[in-house]
Every structure is written in C-alpha cells, then in structure tokens.
Amino acid sequence: MLRPKRQLDQGSVDADGRPLQRRRSSITQESIDRRGEHDERNDETHDRRTQGHSAVHQSTVYYQQSSNAPILNGNNYGSIHNNMHNFTLDILQFLCQHAAMGAMHKSEDRFPPPLCHPGTRDFVIRRVIGWYLDKDERKEIMWVHAPLGYGKTAVAGTVKERLDVMALDFNNPVAATFFFLRSSAECNSPARFIITLAYQLAQSIPGLCPGLEVAIKSDPGIVKMALEDQLVELIVKPFKSLPDLDTMPNRLVIVDGIDECINSGRESLEKKKYAEDQEAVQIRVLNLIHCLHSHHLPLAFLILSRPEAWIKRHIESRPFSDIVEPLDLYKVGDHMNDVKRFVRVELSRIAERLEEPDEEWPEEEALVRKSEGHMVYAATVIRHIDDEYGDPRQLLKDIVESSRTNSPDMSHSTPFSSLYELYRQIMRSCPERNRSLMMEVLGDVMAAERGTLSFWYYADNEALGVLDRLSKRPPGSGVKALRPLHAVLHVGRGNENSTIYQLFIHSSFKEFLESPHLSFEFAVDAKEELARLVSAMLDRMMSITTDTIGSKLEDVCVFALHNWCWNWCLSNEKWSKSKTTYLHLLNKVIALNLTACIIQTYCSLHPNLYDPEYPPLYYLFNFSEPSKFFVKSMELDRCADTLSIAHKVTSHAQSSLDNAFTFMLQAITPLALSSDAVELLARNCALYLDEVTSQPNWREHKVVRALGTPGANRIDLCKAILCELYDGLDHPHKGTKHNLLKHIYKIMVREKNPILESEDNPFRWDDEIDEPESESNYKSDSESLTSSIDSDEE
C-alpha cells in the first residue's frame, strides 16, 4: 500500500525528509525455483515446454547502443515470449524484495528528494561532475564532506539528476544510489547495502542479470550471507562474466550519509542500541566500497558524510588515500552568496503572497549574515515566517532582533549556535499555556522516531490521533500542539500524507531536542517518554477481559497489544534506575487479565499492523523464560515487598501463558485466527514449551495435555505446533524435545486423535516415534536447566 506523494513545502531547501519505515515481507524462492525445477542449463539456454505453443530455439545476444552491456534473449514461443525478459523479472523481483527501497534516490519514501535550490552549490556540483567525467586523471572515489547543515544530501541528489539528463554516449551514468538515514530501520544499517546496489546495477546494466541468476539459483540464502560474500557473488562475479569489461564506460555509484549508518544490523536485545558499534559499521561500509574498487570494475564512487574523526582517519590512511579525492564542501563555493540568492527568491515569493511584491525586507541582509552560510538556518527561518496566520515581516524582525540581544554563553557556543538559538526561539514562540502539551506530544514523537512504535501504515495525523487516545488527550490535541513548530516539523496543511517518522525536517532539530546542554528547558528524554507510553498502554489493556475475546477492539487497544512488549524491553534500562516506577508498572501487569490480552494479541494480528521480523510478544518468547520476562532485567533488592511482587508477577505470567495456550488449543468456539496468527502462535508455543519441559513434572502440564487432545476446531494449530517442535530438534535440548513429541504421540494414540490418520500427520516421517522416551536424555537436560534456574533464584 503506497501513500500519496507529499509535496515539498516552500522554503524547505537542503532539508532531509524523514523516511517511511516500511516492512519487508519474508521472501520465498518460488519464482526462482519454478524456473529452475526443470531447467538443466549448462552455459546455454534449453527449451521450456509450454502448452499450446511450439518452442523454437532462438537464443540471441543483442547489445545496447554505445554500450557493452549485453541483453540476452532466450527461447521465443509463438514469436512473442522472451525468456530472458522473464528471468530478468524474476531476478529483479527477488532482489527488490530484499533491497532497502527507501535508500534509493527516487524512492517514494524520500519524495520529493532533497535537491539544491536553483543557482546554489553550482561550484561544488560542477566540481563533482567534472571529476566523474575526467576519465584520465580521476581517482575512482571522491569523498565530499562537510558538517551538519551544508546540504550534502541535496548535492548528491542534484548530481544524480544532472547526470541523468546529460547527453552522454551511454545510458544510466548513475548506476546506483544508497542514502543512509539514521531514523530508518532499513536505511541505517549496511544489512541491505550490497543487495540494494546489486538490484540497481542490474537495472542499469541488464547484462548483469544472467550472472545474478546463477548466483541466486545456486544459493538463494545469499541474502543472509556476510556482506563481503554478497559483494563477490552479486556484483563482482556478474561483472566479470561480461564480455569486453575493460571497454565498458564507468558508471557512478553514490553513497550518501555514511555517518548515519549507525546499526550493525545484528539482532540484539535492544534493537536501537547503536552507540557501541556505529564507528565499526561505518568503517565496514568504507571497506566494502574499497573492496569493490579493488576488483577494477567499471564503477566510480561518490561518497558523502560528515567529517567524523574515525571516517576522516580511515580515508586518509593507506591504502585509501591513494584512491580517494577528498572535497571539503565547507571550503568550496560561496556559501554566503548561495544563502543570499535563496533568501532573496523566497522573500520575494512571500511578498507576492502578501500582495507587496515591490516591498523591501529591512532584515534581509541581517538574516543572510546570521546564517553564516548555513542553508538549513535560512530555510528554517523562511519556513517559520511563511505562516499564513502570522505577519511574516514582524516574525522576521523578531528573529533578527532577538538574536542581537542573545549572546550565547559557552555552554552552547558552537559553529551552529545561531541555529540552536533559532530553535529555542521557535520553541519559545509557542504560547506558554500550550507548552507542556507541546513537549508531551514531542516526547511521543521522539519515542516513535526511535522506531519502537508501529506506525508504518499510518499518516502522521492518524498516528498522532492514536497517541492522543493512548494518552487520553482530547481528539486533535497532538496536531494542534505541534502546529506552531511548522518551521522544523512537517505538520499542518500539505503534510497530511506524510508519516510520523518523517516529521523532522532536518536531523539537527532532533539532535537539539536530545541534547539538554543545547535545548535547555526543551530537552526531551526519549526513554522517559517511552516509559510513560508503556504505562499508558497497560492502562488501555485493562479493558480487555475474557468476555471480549474474539470481539473487535478499539484501534488504540490493538496498538497497545502490539507495542507494549517490545517497549517494555527497551524501557528496562530506564526503569531499573527507579524502583518506584518499576514496581508501579509490575502492579499494573498483575492487575491485567493477561490471559485475555495474549489471546487477543493473536486474534487481532493483521499484516498492516506489525513488523513480521519483530512481531508482537517477540521478546517475551525469544530472549528470556516467558514466565520471568517481567523481572528478568530488574535488579531485585532483598526487600520482602519487592520479592513478593516479583513472585506474584512471575506466577501471574506463567499461569496466564498456560491458560492462553490451553484455551486456544481447546477452544470450543472457533477463534478467527489468520494464517499469520496460526504460524506465529505455533512458533511462540513451541518456544514456551522449552520452559515447560524444564520442569520435572512437565508430562502433567496443562499445555502438554492440551496439545495431545486439541479441540476439533484447533487441529490446524496443533499440527503447526508439532511441526515447529520438529523443526526445533536441531537446537539445544534435542532429547527433551523428542521426548515431548513421543509423549504427545502416545496421548494421541490413546485418544485415537484424527491427526494420526491425516495425510499431513506431523509424525509420519519419524522412525523413532514408537520407541520409549529416553530418560537419560531427559534427565541430563532437565537437571542442567533446573540447576541454572536454581542459581538464578539464589
């Protein structure tokens, strides 16, 4: 589902939009396998039989005009069927589904792509294009660097668009782009970097597709391989298989915002715990680019980033320094003149709206001077004064005069002190009576911006409406509270279809809010705000009871069900410092009808409402013993009250899980569970049974008994759980798992369960299912688990 395109606000120049964090569904190899099932290729194309058409073997190679990239046409059926076209589509579809689509220049997530204001940054753009076109003296990598606010991303986008329209003697001069973005889960990690480049290269140079097909069909799991291996299989080898590689024209690959690559992509308990690995992961991206260069492919690389110390040190070291041409954007061009040109055009536009086209702006020169060449400063001022409800001339005068009377002290004396002072002015322009509400809503947005709240398919007004209901604010409060911040946030008219992840016009404002030494009274602690939202989610879940099972819930209740577990984990660090807060929340959990909440989580599962990679209750089953989930990370003191609450919440969690799984296995009234819900429920139940079988009397456990005697309406769920258990035999405690399966099989034989007579009987391939349970395996596993549990309790 695509959202309508969002138009760029007047005056938002060099401002990075925030991307929509879309999910990527898991991909099967059906399209690839379907083609490969009867395909016996050995360096030539064989006939495929199609009903109703005679096949004429006609394998042909064509070449694009002025290009050495071949286009292979395979067998033609009825003179119309292009075999190469089909497998090219298969390859592109496969790569597309694993690529970071939001990282590409013309992605819907980046619309409209940031570009330089006409007539600005011309010198640096000509310098970059000149470097690329200079085939003789050029180093193959250019590094454009500058501090925050100098429009690096806009330069990258403008270079791309200008090269696209140049009359060169070959097509697609810019073969691939990747725009890293720290606020996007798919764009702040290198996990999809190589696949995304391979996808675009295959589109720009179709001759790469046969080599890609070989790589993917020989090992479809390549998408999970190390990036260095992906680089060789998906880019280097397909290039090396091309004829006349040495005479191909060089294409440009643009990689922007390496400093915004902050996530290693490795799964961790805290999805957003980046600080410890961002330097290493940024160096890894640079090394991947260096590795591509070392294979002497017809590619040049334009990389753009802030001059972070570790990036600068790595690029200036050997062997990078010999192949990289650095360009300091801060020192190149006339930034003041660029800002002056932009301000003049924008003030003229505003004057026309005011029907005063000939009027001068006395503060124009002061504004240009105050910007110190920062386009982001000038663009923010223009957005602030371009208010249809205010007086632009007076607003501009207030900003200039206020900045004259404010002399920044040492606590925020930085090259960007003017920008931060401007942000403080904008915040203070909000009426005091609404300021606390504004900060509360900003806290909601900051918590969502961390990527912890599921708003992928909500427009920002809808998301703010859900947050209003969650926090029990009057309808529309969130939008109204943020409206005075239209200079720094995408809110108000014209932004109805953007998302809550795109609210920040420029990353500097978010960094400003996160830094108390810059924002002073306007500082936002995202973790504290997250704790507040989790508490509100638990309050909303109080309305869910056994009587409501299977009924349609309010959207805010569904939102709470799908988000509380994830955010409980992310908030533990904050709560562990406040015993009072933690105990208060634990008491809320004890008061919940947790059984009903768990059941309703599966009943309300909808593909548009959750991330398949991190579904609801993910952390409950994947990173701890489910029954001890709530106190796993809590630093328990030896206080009797604390231990009592810890015991109560653990007992409550275990009994709730027991009752929920038993109910869903033996429900008399059919539950409306989607296929996704059945799959997820089966996986979670199998994980929970790992904890169940660690108990000495597990054979008498109610979930084990329910699994052996499922209700007539839950046969499909039972089979799915059994299949998950069989899949888990490769994991630790194999003996216990197999003993569990044998025990369930015995119950089913005794009860004459119809599952045993079905064609898809999960036990049908198990040659050992009739053998007695191995007590030695069970005891060794059980004793080791019991001893570890005892040590934890001590």
PDB file of N, CA and C in Angstrom, residues 44-105:
ATOM      1  N   GLU A  44      24.201 -22.787 -21.691  1.00  0.00           N
ATOM      2  CA  GLU A  44      23.378 -22.473 -22.841  1.00  0.00           C
ATOM      3  C   GLU A  44      21.931 -22.580 -22.432  1.00  0.00           C
ATOM      4  N   THR A  45      21.032 -21.998 -23.221  1.00  0.00           N
ATOM      5  CA  THR A  45      19.613 -21.980 -22.884  1.00  0.00           C
ATOM      6  C   THR A  45      18.917 -23.143 -23.539  1.00  0.00           C
ATOM      7  N   HIS A  46      18.151 -23.908 -22.728  1.00  0.00           N
ATOM      8  CA  HIS A  46      17.396 -25.039 -23.243  1.00  0.00           C
ATOM      9  C   HIS A  46      15.940 -24.668 -23.410  1.00  0.00           C
ATOM     10  N   ASP A  47      15.233 -25.457 -24.202  1.00  0.00           N
ATOM     11  CA  ASP A  47      13.816 -25.199 -24.436  1.00  0.00           C
ATOM     12  C   ASP A  47      13.005 -25.449 -23.181  1.00  0.00           C
ATOM     13  N   ARG A  48      11.993 -24.608 -22.978  1.00  0.00           N
ATOM     14  CA  ARG A  48      10.964 -24.880 -21.969  1.00  0.00           C
ATOM     15  C   ARG A  48       9.691 -25.174 -22.701  1.00  0.00           C
ATOM     16  N   ARG A  49       8.992 -26.209 -22.250  1.00  0.00           N
ATOM     17  CA  ARG A  49       7.775 -26.597 -22.930  1.00  0.00           C
ATOM     18  C   ARG A  49       6.594 -25.811 -22.392  1.00  0.00           C
ATOM     19  N   THR A  50       5.788 -25.260 -23.290  1.00  0.00           N
ATOM     20  CA  THR A  50       4.576 -24.570 -22.870  1.00  0.00           C
ATOM     21  C   THR A  50       3.407 -25.131 -23.642  1.00  0.00           C
ATOM     22  N   GLN A  51       2.317 -25.342 -22.931  1.00  0.00           N
ATOM     23  CA  GLN A  51       1.142 -25.947 -23.526  1.00  0.00           C
ATOM     24  C   GLN A  51       0.546 -25.034 -24.590  1.00  0.00           C
ATOM     25  N   GLY A  52       0.310 -25.589 -25.768  1.00  0.00           N
ATOM     26  CA  GLY A  52      -0.352 -24.841 -26.822  1.00  0.00           C
ATOM     27  C   GLY A  52       0.580 -24.063 -27.713  1.00  0.00           C
ATOM     28  N   HIS A  53       1.895 -24.122 -27.456  1.00  0.00           N
ATOM     29  CA  HIS A  53       2.852 -23.399 -28.295  1.00  0.00           C
ATOM     30  C   HIS A  53       4.005 -24.330 -28.616  1.00  0.00           C
ATOM     31  N   SER A  54       4.517 -24.214 -29.824  1.00  0.00           N
ATOM     32  CA  SER A  54       5.717 -24.956 -30.182  1.00  0.00           C
ATOM     33  C   SER A  54       6.908 -24.072 -29.900  1.00  0.00           C
ATOM     34  N   ALA A  55       7.952 -24.655 -29.367  1.00  0.00           N
ATOM     35  CA  ALA A  55       9.130 -23.890 -28.991  1.00  0.00           C
ATOM     36  C   ALA A  55      10.140 -23.871 -30.119  1.00  0.00           C
ATOM     37  N   VAL A  56      10.621 -22.695 -30.406  1.00  0.00           N
ATOM     38  CA  VAL A  56      11.657 -22.551 -31.422  1.00  0.00           C
ATOM     39  C   VAL A  56      12.908 -22.064 -30.723  1.00  0.00           C
ATOM     40  N   HIS A  57      13.969 -22.854 -30.757  1.00  0.00           N
ATOM     41  CA  HIS A  57      15.200 -22.473 -30.067  1.00  0.00           C
ATOM     42  C   HIS A  57      15.806 -21.285 -30.783  1.00  0.00           C
ATOM     43  N   GLN A  58      15.924 -20.180 -30.100  1.00  0.00           N
ATOM     44  CA  GLN A  58      16.363 -18.952 -30.731  1.00  0.00           C
ATOM     45  C   GLN A  58      17.096 -18.088 -29.724  1.00  0.00           C
ATOM     46  N   SER A  59      18.222 -18.591 -29.222  1.00  0.00           N
ATOM     47  CA  SER A  59      18.985 -17.859 -28.207  1.00  0.00           C
ATOM     48  C   SER A  59      19.858 -16.818 -28.887  1.00  0.00           C
ATOM     49  N   THR A  60      19.638 -15.542 -28.550  1.00  0.00           N
ATOM     50  CA  THR A  60      20.290 -14.446 -29.254  1.00  0.00           C
ATOM     51  C   THR A  60      20.880 -13.474 -28.245  1.00  0.00           C
ATOM     52  N   VAL A  61      21.958 -12.828 -28.616  1.00  0.00           N
ATOM     53  CA  VAL A  61      22.546 -11.783 -27.778  1.00  0.00           C
ATOM     54  C   VAL A  61      22.505 -10.467 -28.536  1.00  0.00           C
ATOM     55  N   TYR A  62      21.890  -9.449 -27.927  1.00  0.00           N
ATOM     56  CA  TYR A  62      21.873  -8.112 -28.502  1.00  0.00           C
ATOM     57  C   TYR A  62      22.728  -7.208 -27.625  1.00  0.00           C
ATOM     58  N   TYR A  63      23.150  -6.089 -28.174  1.00  0.00           N
ATOM     59  CA  TYR A  63      23.920  -5.116 -27.398  1.00  0.00           C
ATOM     60  C   TYR A  63      23.247  -3.764 -27.462  1.00  0.00           C
ATOM     61  N   GLN A  64      23.231  -3.063 -26.316  1.00  0.00           N
ATOM     62  CA  GLN A  64      22.683  -1.722 -26.300  1.00  0.00           C
ATOM     63  C   GLN A  64      23.571  -0.806 -27.137  1.00  0.00           C
ATOM     64  N   GLN A  65      22.961   0.193 -27.728  1.00  0.00           N
ATOM     65  CA  GLN A  65      23.714   1.164 -28.486  1.00  0.00           C
ATOM     66  C   GLN A  65      24.704   1.875 -27.576  1.00  0.00           C
ATOM     67  N   SER A  66      25.967   1.949 -28.031  1.00  0.00           N
ATOM     68  CA  SER A  66      27.038   2.637 -27.291  1.00  0.00           C
ATOM     69  C   SER A  66      27.288   2.021 -25.924  1.00  0.00           C
ATOM     70  N   SER A  67      27.020   0.751 -25.787  1.00  0.00           N
ATOM     71  CA  SER A  67      27.258   0.080 -24.504  1.00  0.00           C
ATOM     72  C   SER A  67      27.683  -1.338 -24.753  1.00  0.00           C
ATOM     73  N   ASN A  68      28.548  -1.857 -23.885  1.00  0.00           N
ATOM     74  CA  ASN A  68      28.965  -3.242 -23.988  1.00  0.00           C
ATOM     75  C   ASN A  68      28.134  -4.166 -23.139  1.00  0.00           C
ATOM     76  N   ALA A  69      27.058  -3.657 -22.555  1.00  0.00           N
ATOM     77  CA  ALA A  69      26.214  -4.492 -21.699  1.00  0.00           C
ATOM     78  C   ALA A  69      25.271  -5.302 -22.565  1.00  0.00           C
ATOM     79  N   PRO A  70      25.364  -6.644 -22.544  1.00  0.00           N
ATOM     80  CA  PRO A  70      24.526  -7.451 -23.433  1.00  0.00           C
ATOM     81  C   PRO A  70      23.115  -7.613 -22.904  1.00  0.00           C
ATOM     82  N   ILE A  71      22.166  -7.789 -23.812  1.00  0.00           N
ATOM     83  CA  ILE A  71      20.810  -8.174 -23.470  1.00  0.00           C
ATOM     84  C   ILE A  71      20.565  -9.513 -24.139  1.00  0.00           C
ATOM     85  N   LEU A  72      20.430 -10.548 -23.321  1.00  0.00           N
ATOM     86  CA  LEU A  72      20.268 -11.889 -23.859  1.00  0.00           C
ATOM     87  C   LEU A  72      18.802 -12.205 -24.037  1.00  0.00           C
ATOM     88  N   ASN A  73      18.430 -12.652 -25.199  1.00  0.00           N
ATOM     89  CA  ASN A  73      17.076 -13.115 -25.444  1.00  0.00           C
ATOM     90  C   ASN A  73      17.099 -14.613 -25.569  1.00  0.00           C
ATOM     91  N   GLY A  74      16.259 -15.264 -24.792  1.00  0.00           N
ATOM     92  CA  GLY A  74      16.212 -16.715 -24.816  1.00  0.00           C
ATOM     93  C   GLY A  74      15.200 -17.219 -25.821  1.00  0.00           C
ATOM     94  N   ASN A  75      14.610 -18.392 -25.504  1.00  0.00           N
ATOM     95  CA  ASN A  75      13.685 -19.021 -26.428  1.00  0.00           C
ATOM     96  C   ASN A  75      12.451 -18.169 -26.661  1.00  0.00           C
ATOM     97  N   ASN A  76      11.961 -18.127 -27.888  1.00  0.00           N
ATOM     98  CA  ASN A  76      10.733 -17.421 -28.223  1.00  0.00           C
ATOM     99  C   ASN A  76       9.635 -18.425 -28.485  1.00  0.00           C
ATOM    100  N   TYR A  77       8.505 -18.224 -27.860  1.00  0.00           N
ATOM    101  CA  TYR A  77       7.368 -19.111 -28.043  1.00  0.00           C
ATOM    102  C   TYR A  77       6.297 -18.355 -28.801  1.00  0.00           C
ATOM    103  N   GLY A  78       5.924 -18.869 -29.977  1.00  0.00           N
ATOM    104  CA  GLY A  78       4.948 -18.166 -30.793  1.00  0.00           C
ATOM    105  C   GLY A  78       5.475 -16.807 -31.206  1.00  0.00           C
ATOM    106  N   SER A  79       6.804 -16.656 -31.243  1.00  0.00           N
ATOM    107  CA  SER A  79       7.491 -15.430 -31.651  1.00  0.00           C
ATOM    108  C   SER A  79       7.244 -14.256 -30.710  1.00  0.00           C
ATOM    109  N   ILE A  80       6.672 -14.498 -29.515  1.00  0.00           N
ATOM    110  CA  ILE A  80       6.392 -13.362 -28.638  1.00  0.00           C
ATOM    111  C   ILE A  80       6.967 -13.532 -27.232  1.00  0.00           C
ATOM    112  N   HIS A  81       7.343 -14.735 -26.867  1.00  0.00           N
ATOM    113  CA  HIS A  81       7.730 -14.967 -25.468  1.00  0.00           C
ATOM    114  C   HIS A  81       9.225 -14.769 -25.312  1.00  0.00           C
ATOM    115  N   ASN A  82       9.631 -13.831 -24.505  1.00  0.00           N
ATOM    116  CA  ASN A  82      11.035 -13.524 -24.301  1.00  0.00           C
ATOM    117  C   ASN A  82      11.502 -14.164 -23.003  1.00  0.00           C
ATOM    118  N   ASN A  83      12.286 -15.222 -23.126  1.00  0.00           N
ATOM    119  CA  ASN A  83      12.709 -15.982 -21.957  1.00  0.00           C
ATOM    120  C   ASN A  83      13.612 -15.154 -21.058  1.00  0.00           C
ATOM    121  N   MET A  84      14.501 -14.405 -21.680  1.00  0.00           N
ATOM    122  CA  MET A  84      15.401 -13.565 -20.891  1.00  0.00           C
ATOM    123  C   MET A  84      14.607 -12.528 -20.097  1.00  0.00           C
ATOM    124  N   HIS A  85      13.593 -11.967 -20.728  1.00  0.00           N
ATOM    125  CA  HIS A  85      12.780 -10.971 -20.041  1.00  0.00           C
ATOM    126  C   HIS A  85      12.166 -11.556 -18.784  1.00  0.00           C
ATOM    127  N   ASN A  86      11.690 -12.808 -18.865  1.00  0.00           N
ATOM    128  CA  ASN A  86      11.053 -13.447 -17.704  1.00  0.00           C
ATOM    129  C   ASN A  86      12.039 -13.651 -16.575  1.00  0.00           C
ATOM    130  N   PHE A  87      13.227 -14.217 -16.902  1.00  0.00           N
ATOM    131  CA  PHE A  87      14.103 -14.475 -15.763  1.00  0.00           C
ATOM    132  C   PHE A  87      14.720 -13.186 -15.241  1.00  0.00           C
ATOM    133  N   THR A  88      14.826 -12.158 -16.098  1.00  0.00           N
ATOM    134  CA  THR A  88      15.268 -10.863 -15.599  1.00  0.00           C
ATOM    135  C   THR A  88      14.279 -10.319 -14.580  1.00  0.00           C
ATOM    136  N   LEU A  89      12.983 -10.452 -14.887  1.00  0.00           N
ATOM    137  CA  LEU A  89      11.964 -10.001 -13.938  1.00  0.00           C
ATOM    138  C   LEU A  89      12.040 -10.789 -12.649  1.00  0.00           C
ATOM    139  N   ASP A  90      12.282 -12.114 -12.760  1.00  0.00           N
ATOM    140  CA  ASP A  90      12.413 -12.933 -11.555  1.00  0.00           C
ATOM    141  C   ASP A  90      13.571 -12.442 -10.684  1.00  0.00           C
ATOM    142  N   ILE A  91      14.712 -12.204 -11.312  1.00  0.00           N
ATOM    143  CA  ILE A  91      15.889 -11.763 -10.567  1.00  0.00           C
ATOM    144  C   ILE A  91      15.634 -10.403  -9.929  1.00  0.00           C
ATOM    145  N   LEU A  92      15.077  -9.472 -10.700  1.00  0.00           N
ATOM    146  CA  LEU A  92      14.807  -8.142 -10.166  1.00  0.00           C
ATOM    147  C   LEU A  92      13.795  -8.194  -9.026  1.00  0.00           C
ATOM    148  N   GLN A  93      12.777  -9.054  -9.183  1.00  0.00           N
ATOM    149  CA  GLN A  93      11.767  -9.165  -8.129  1.00  0.00           C
ATOM    150  C   GLN A  93      12.398  -9.711  -6.853  1.00  0.00           C
ATOM    151  N   PHE A  94      13.243 -10.717  -6.994  1.00  0.00           N
ATOM    152  CA  PHE A  94      13.910 -11.302  -5.826  1.00  0.00           C
ATOM    153  C   PHE A  94      14.765 -10.252  -5.120  1.00  0.00           C
ATOM    154  N   LEU A  95      15.584  -9.535  -5.877  1.00  0.00           N
ATOM    155  CA  LEU A  95      16.455  -8.532  -5.276  1.00  0.00           C
ATOM    156  C   LEU A  95      15.644  -7.384  -4.680  1.00  0.00           C
ATOM    157  N   CYS A  96      14.571  -6.996  -5.379  1.00  0.00           N
ATOM    158  CA  CYS A  96      13.735  -5.890  -4.913  1.00  0.00           C
ATOM    159  C   CYS A  96      13.160  -6.186  -3.530  1.00  0.00           C
ATOM    160  N   GLN A  97      12.734  -7.420  -3.320  1.00  0.00           N
ATOM    161  CA  GLN A  97      12.086  -7.773  -2.064  1.00  0.00           C
ATOM    162  C   GLN A  97      13.068  -7.828  -0.898  1.00  0.00           C
ATOM    163  N   HIS A  98      14.365  -7.862  -1.190  1.00  0.00           N
ATOM    164  CA  HIS A  98      15.372  -7.863  -0.125  1.00  0.00           C
ATOM    165  C   HIS A  98      16.147  -6.554  -0.058  1.00  0.00           C
ATOM    166  N   ALA A  99      15.863  -5.632  -0.972  1.00  0.00           N
ATOM    167  CA  ALA A  99      16.604  -4.373  -1.024  1.00  0.00           C
ATOM    168  C   ALA A  99      15.993  -3.335  -0.085  1.00  0.00           C
ATOM    169  N   ALA A 100      16.778  -2.325   0.242  1.00  0.00           N
ATOM    170  CA  ALA A 100      16.285  -1.185   1.024  1.00  0.00           C
ATOM    171  C   ALA A 100      15.749  -0.157   0.039  1.00  0.00           C
ATOM    172  N   MET A 101      14.492  -0.296  -0.320  1.00  0.00           N
ATOM    173  CA  MET A 101      13.916   0.567  -1.354  1.00  0.00           C
ATOM    174  C   MET A 101      13.932   2.037  -0.935  1.00  0.00           C
ATOM    175  N   GLY A 102      13.816   2.300   0.355  1.00  0.00           N
ATOM    176  CA  GLY A 102      13.808   3.678   0.829  1.00  0.00           C
ATOM    177  C   GLY A 102      15.155   4.360   0.737  1.00  0.00           C
ATOM    178  N   ALA A 103      16.215   3.599   0.413  1.00  0.00           N
ATOM    179  CA  ALA A 103      17.557   4.185   0.337  1.00  0.00           C
ATOM    180  C   ALA A 103      17.893   4.690  -1.062  1.00  0.00           C
ATOM    181  N   MET A 104      16.980   4.520  -2.014  1.00  0.00           N
ATOM    182  CA  MET A 104      17.256   4.915  -3.394  1.00  0.00           C
ATOM    183  C   MET A 104      16.778   6.336  -3.656  1.00  0.00           C
ATOM    184  N   HIS A 105      17.406   6.970  -4.630  1.00  0.00           N
ATOM    185  CA  HIS A 105      17.167   8.392  -4.889  1.00  0.00           C
ATOM    186  C   HIS A 105      15.698   8.696  -5.159  1.00  0.00           C
TER     187      HIS A 105
END
